[in-house]
Amino acid sequence: MFPIMSCHTILYCRKWEECISFYRDILGFPVVFDNNILAEVEPAPNVRIGLMNVSRTKKNVTAPETIVLSFRLTNIEKAYGLLREKCKVAVERKSHHWGAQVVELRDPEGRLIEFWSKKD
């Protein structure tokens, strides 16, 4: 296997400014790059989510139902509390049959964001 130095996911956004604000201000991911077409946030070292301003490209937007961003956490209770305080959208808490506690919400484009940790 060849060595992978980082992982990047690019999301095409119609509501670009709102998406930047959501990932930066609500989820707390620092913006590490921004050139008015693409902004990148970094949820963890060497992991980046690119937010592409679709109005400045020739791409079609992918339907939001086809993408889920999933983040494994050590403390799901803390994340749930913080998101309920900061978030204007619904934050849902679930217990999955595959052995995880899950907190779900949607970004301004309707994409599912999932935070999870293993049940004790």
CSV table of C-alpha atoms in Angstrom, one decimal:
chain,number,residue,atom,x,y,z
A,1,MET,CA,0.0,0.0,0.0
A,2,PHE,CA,1.2,3.5,-0.8
A,3,PRO,CA,1.5,5.9,2.2
A,4,ILE,CA,-1.4,8.3,2.6
A,5,MET,CA,-0.5,11.6,4.2
A,6,SER,CA,-3.9,13.1,4.6
A,7,CYS,CA,-7.6,12.5,3.8
A,8,HIS,CA,-9.8,15.1,2.0
A,9,THR,CA,-13.5,15.2,1.3
A,10,ILE,CA,-14.9,17.9,-1.0
A,11,LEU,CA,-18.5,19.0,-0.6
A,12,TYR,CA,-20.1,21.1,-3.3
A,13,CYS,CA,-22.2,23.8,-1.6
A,14,ARG,CA,-24.9,26.1,-2.9
A,15,LYS,CA,-25.1,27.8,0.5
A,16,TRP,CA,-21.4,28.2,0.7
A,17,GLU,CA,-21.2,31.0,3.3
A,18,GLU,CA,-23.7,29.3,5.5
A,19,CYS,CA,-21.8,26.0,5.2
A,20,ILE,CA,-18.5,27.7,6.2
A,21,SER,CA,-20.2,29.2,9.2
A,22,PHE,CA,-21.8,25.9,10.2
A,23,TYR,CA,-18.6,23.9,10.1
A,24,ARG,CA,-16.5,26.6,11.6
A,25,ASP,CA,-18.8,28.2,14.2
A,26,ILE,CA,-21.2,25.3,15.1
A,27,LEU,CA,-18.9,22.3,14.8
A,28,GLY,CA,-15.8,24.2,15.7
A,29,PHE,CA,-13.6,23.0,12.8
A,30,PRO,CA,-10.9,25.5,12.1
A,31,VAL,CA,-10.7,27.0,8.6
A,32,VAL,CA,-7.2,26.2,7.3
A,33,PHE,CA,-7.6,27.3,3.7
A,34,ASP,CA,-9.9,29.8,1.9
A,35,ASN,CA,-9.5,31.2,-1.6
A,36,ASN,CA,-13.1,32.3,-2.3
A,37,ILE,CA,-13.9,29.2,-4.3
A,38,LEU,CA,-12.8,26.5,-1.8
A,39,ALA,CA,-12.6,26.7,2.0
A,40,GLU,CA,-11.1,23.8,3.9
A,41,VAL,CA,-11.8,23.0,7.5
A,42,GLU,CA,-9.8,20.5,9.5
A,43,PRO,CA,-11.7,18.4,12.0
A,44,ALA,CA,-8.6,16.4,13.0
A,45,PRO,CA,-4.9,16.4,12.0
A,46,ASN,CA,-4.5,15.5,8.3
A,47,VAL,CA,-8.2,15.3,7.8
A,48,ARG,CA,-9.8,18.0,5.7
A,49,ILE,CA,-13.3,18.8,4.4
A,50,GLY,CA,-13.3,21.1,1.4
A,51,LEU,CA,-16.4,23.3,1.0
A,52,MET,CA,-16.6,24.2,-2.7
A,53,ASN,CA,-18.6,27.2,-3.8
A,54,VAL,CA,-20.7,25.6,-6.5
A,55,SER,CA,-21.7,28.9,-8.1
A,56,ARG,CA,-18.0,29.4,-9.1
A,57,THR,CA,-17.7,25.9,-10.7
A,58,LYS,CA,-19.3,24.0,-13.6
A,59,LYS,CA,-20.2,21.0,-11.4
A,60,ASN,CA,-23.6,19.8,-10.6
A,61,VAL,CA,-24.4,19.5,-6.9
A,62,THR,CA,-24.7,16.0,-5.4
A,63,ALA,CA,-27.9,15.2,-3.7
A,64,PRO,CA,-27.4,15.7,0.1
A,65,GLU,CA,-29.0,12.3,0.9
A,66,THR,CA,-26.0,10.5,-0.7
A,67,ILE,CA,-23.4,11.8,1.7
A,68,VAL,CA,-22.9,11.2,5.4
A,69,LEU,CA,-20.0,12.7,7.3
A,70,SER,CA,-19.2,10.4,10.3
A,71,PHE,CA,-16.9,11.2,13.1
A,72,ARG,CA,-15.9,8.8,16.0
A,73,LEU,CA,-15.6,10.6,19.3
A,74,THR,CA,-14.4,9.6,22.8
A,75,ASN,CA,-17.1,11.6,24.6
A,76,ILE,CA,-20.5,11.6,22.9
A,77,GLU,CA,-22.3,13.1,25.9
A,78,LYS,CA,-20.1,16.2,25.7
A,79,ALA,CA,-20.6,16.6,22.0
A,80,TYR,CA,-24.4,16.2,22.4
A,81,GLY,CA,-24.5,19.0,25.0
A,82,LEU,CA,-22.3,21.4,23.0
A,83,LEU,CA,-24.2,20.8,19.8
A,84,ARG,CA,-27.6,21.4,21.5
A,85,GLU,CA,-26.3,24.7,22.9
A,86,LYS,CA,-24.8,26.0,19.6
A,87,CYS,CA,-27.1,24.6,17.0
A,88,LYS,CA,-30.2,26.1,15.5
A,89,VAL,CA,-31.1,22.9,13.7
A,90,ALA,CA,-32.4,19.8,15.3
A,91,VAL,CA,-29.8,17.6,17.1
A,92,GLU,CA,-31.0,14.0,17.4
A,93,ARG,CA,-29.6,11.4,19.7
A,94,LYS,CA,-29.9,7.7,18.9
A,95,SER,CA,-28.7,4.3,20.1
A,96,HIS,CA,-27.8,2.1,17.1
A,97,HIS,CA,-28.1,-1.7,17.0
A,98,TRP,CA,-24.5,-2.0,15.9
A,99,GLY,CA,-23.4,-0.9,19.4
A,100,ALA,CA,-23.0,2.9,19.2
A,101,GLN,CA,-24.4,6.0,20.7
A,102,VAL,CA,-25.0,8.5,17.8
A,103,VAL,CA,-25.7,12.2,17.6
A,104,GLU,CA,-27.0,13.4,14.2
A,105,LEU,CA,-27.7,16.8,12.7
A,106,ARG,CA,-27.7,18.3,9.2
A,107,ASP,CA,-25.6,21.0,7.6
A,108,PRO,CA,-27.2,24.0,5.7
A,109,GLU,CA,-27.2,21.9,2.5
A,110,GLY,CA,-29.1,19.0,4.2
A,111,ARG,CA,-26.2,16.6,4.5
A,112,LEU,CA,-26.2,14.2,7.5
A,113,ILE,CA,-23.5,14.8,10.0
A,114,GLU,CA,-23.0,11.9,12.5
A,115,PHE,CA,-20.9,11.8,15.7
A,116,TRP,CA,-20.7,8.5,17.4
A,117,SER,CA,-18.9,6.5,20.1
A,118,LYS,CA,-19.1,2.9,21.2
A,119,LYS,CA,-21.5,1.9,23.9
A,120,ASP,CA,-19.9,1.1,27.2
